[in-house]
Amino acid sequence: MRPSPPERVAEYRRLGWWRGETVDALFRRGVAVQRGAEALADAPNREALVGSAPRRLTWDQADAAVDALCHALAGLGVGRGDVVATQLPNLVEGVLAFLACARMGAILSPVAMAYRGHELRQILPVVEPKVYLTVGAFHGCDHAAMLTELKREGVTAAEIITLADEAPDGAHRLSDLIAQASTAPYPTTADLDAAEGLTICWTSGTEAMPKGVPRHHDHWVVNGEALVEAAGLMPGDTVLNPFPLINIAAIGGMLMTWLQCQGRLVQHHPFDLPIFLRQMQEEKVAYTVAPPAVLNMLLQNEALLSATNLSALRCLGSGSAPLSPWMVKGWQERHGVTVMNVFGSNEGCSLFSTGEAIPDAEQRARFFPRFGAQGVEWPAQFPAKIRTRLVDLATGQEITQPGIEGELRISGAMTFDGYYKAPDLTRAAFDDQGFFRTGDLFEIAPDGGGRFYRFVGRCKEIIIRGGQNISPAELDVLVESHPKVREGACVAYPDERLGERVCAVVALKPGVEALTLDELNAHLKAHDIATFKLPEKLRIVEALPRNPLNKVLRRDLGGVAAS
């Protein structure tokens, strides 16, 4: 599998955007430099999650473990170009599986732990994995048993490997395979090209079926390079990864960042705040990511923060929802930590509001640099590898003036080339200039001197009330700033007269018994927002529905709002 056309590979390598270096070559460089230094660490709660003790590996040990896994996979018939599917929590083994595929020339296809038979019946026949690596019982589901049943149904012919002590009939225990594997170095695939496929990750959009996003080594290497530069990371830094290793956020933003830094990658799963803070202190973490709601809460709990030594922490990535300016400013002024606003997707459309590009904390919360926009230059190297433009959805014309909403479209070194075995979806995903249609509305910020984008909302999430467009993302930040609200999101509900109206769906803070619509709207009015944006319905829930990356599933709130 070669995801990129040969002409694109040749052009990007001529420009120096892609270097033709494989992930395995990058890993081997780290091994040669770091050797006995610690490379990988599990979360301390691993045993409670999967029944086995946490692992810590040096670079040398990780290299030997990758060789052993390569031999084990090869023994089950995995070769160059074959697919290895994984369904794992954030464990050391997930990283080793990625590196083993990179060494063998195989293709890793990781799926979310939350996926069950419904999603796997859609995915597995498409990628046809030779091997499926998973765990046993995890959060009420025996994944190895589930895969065994799917194999009986004929959904997949994959060999099933489990990390558990007991394997279902017909499945293999990883410990047995490793014990039987050769201890010799796995033969290097000498002619492996960095343009050969390495991963097929899965993303969900407006389509019912998950979409495969294929990427090659060059894609992943440049993603790691960009994040290291954006976050200001240094050689040997420790990165704490709370994202599941299933897509660009974790693989590009965490795993590849670790490889570029030749430091340590510390795993965390599922998100548990006390363990997260403990790891940040004990592992001396320089960079990690956290949802805006968590960063808001921590900043409001100085007692909790003061009990945690965060002296090694320099940068926090955050995104998936608008950031509050007071929060970004507070972390910077009170703790000397840069909060970097991140916009991106599995398809690779990435913008980073870095401390270098936007030194002002409040601006950094509100804006994204116009990386790749014609006539706008930036001091860092990675923005030159990105191309962006705004397009009016009604006219198709490119927007160059501030204050006009349009769809962000993006291309460049980090953007994928098309969905796996889905030509119709691929054609619809790109415009006639080859730019990926992100489905996100931005504007050129009127008060940014033409250098910044401002996120407006998802094209299909916009609430249209009586002909007026309302960004639910804009309202979310204000709703969540109410002192009684733990988390909140706004969504449309149908109205015969106006088409749509706004419903606020909120979860209250512990100890708060009630919140009225009048109370909420009084708070919103204090922020001087337009009256047509005010919610006309309020629904109280225990928690907002979120995907594995902690992003609010706004579409799932439609039924709540309509009730």
mmCIF file of C-alpha atoms in Angstrom, residues 463-465 470 472 475 489-493 500-504 517 532-538 561:
data_model
loop_
_atom_site.group_PDB
_atom_site.id
_atom_site.type_symbol
_atom_site.label_atom_id
_atom_site.label_comp_id
_atom_site.label_asym_id
_atom_site.label_seq_id
_atom_site.Cartn_x
_atom_site.Cartn_y
_atom_site.Cartn_z
ATOM 1 C CA ILE A 463 -27.493 26.288 14.633
ATOM 2 C CA ILE A 464 -29.614 28.357 12.236
ATOM 3 C CA ARG A 465 -32.282 30.215 14.203
ATOM 4 C CA ILE A 470 -25.141 30.459 15.849
ATOM 5 C CA PRO A 472 -22.548 26.167 19.500
ATOM 6 C CA LEU A 475 -21.713 29.217 23.502
ATOM 7 C CA ALA A 489 -22.642 21.955 25.324
ATOM 8 C CA CYS A 490 -25.241 23.617 23.150
ATOM 9 C CA VAL A 491 -27.192 21.960 20.387
ATOM 10 C CA ALA A 492 -30.102 22.719 18.082
ATOM 11 C CA TYR A 493 -33.624 21.487 18.521
ATOM 12 C CA GLU A 500 -34.039 25.728 15.045
ATOM 13 C CA ARG A 501 -33.609 26.990 18.568
ATOM 14 C CA VAL A 502 -30.770 26.597 21.093
ATOM 15 C CA CYS A 503 -30.752 24.049 23.900
ATOM 16 C CA ALA A 504 -28.050 24.016 26.563
ATOM 17 C CA LEU A 517 -32.622 28.577 32.471
ATOM 18 C CA PHE A 532 -30.789 35.388 19.555
ATOM 19 C CA LYS A 533 -27.960 33.142 20.792
ATOM 20 C CA LEU A 534 -29.479 32.652 24.241
ATOM 21 C CA PRO A 535 -30.631 29.084 24.975
ATOM 22 C CA GLU A 536 -34.379 28.644 25.053
ATOM 23 C CA LYS A 537 -34.250 25.241 26.670
ATOM 24 C CA LEU A 538 -32.073 23.708 29.387
ATOM 25 C CA ALA A 561 -32.557 18.546 23.337
#
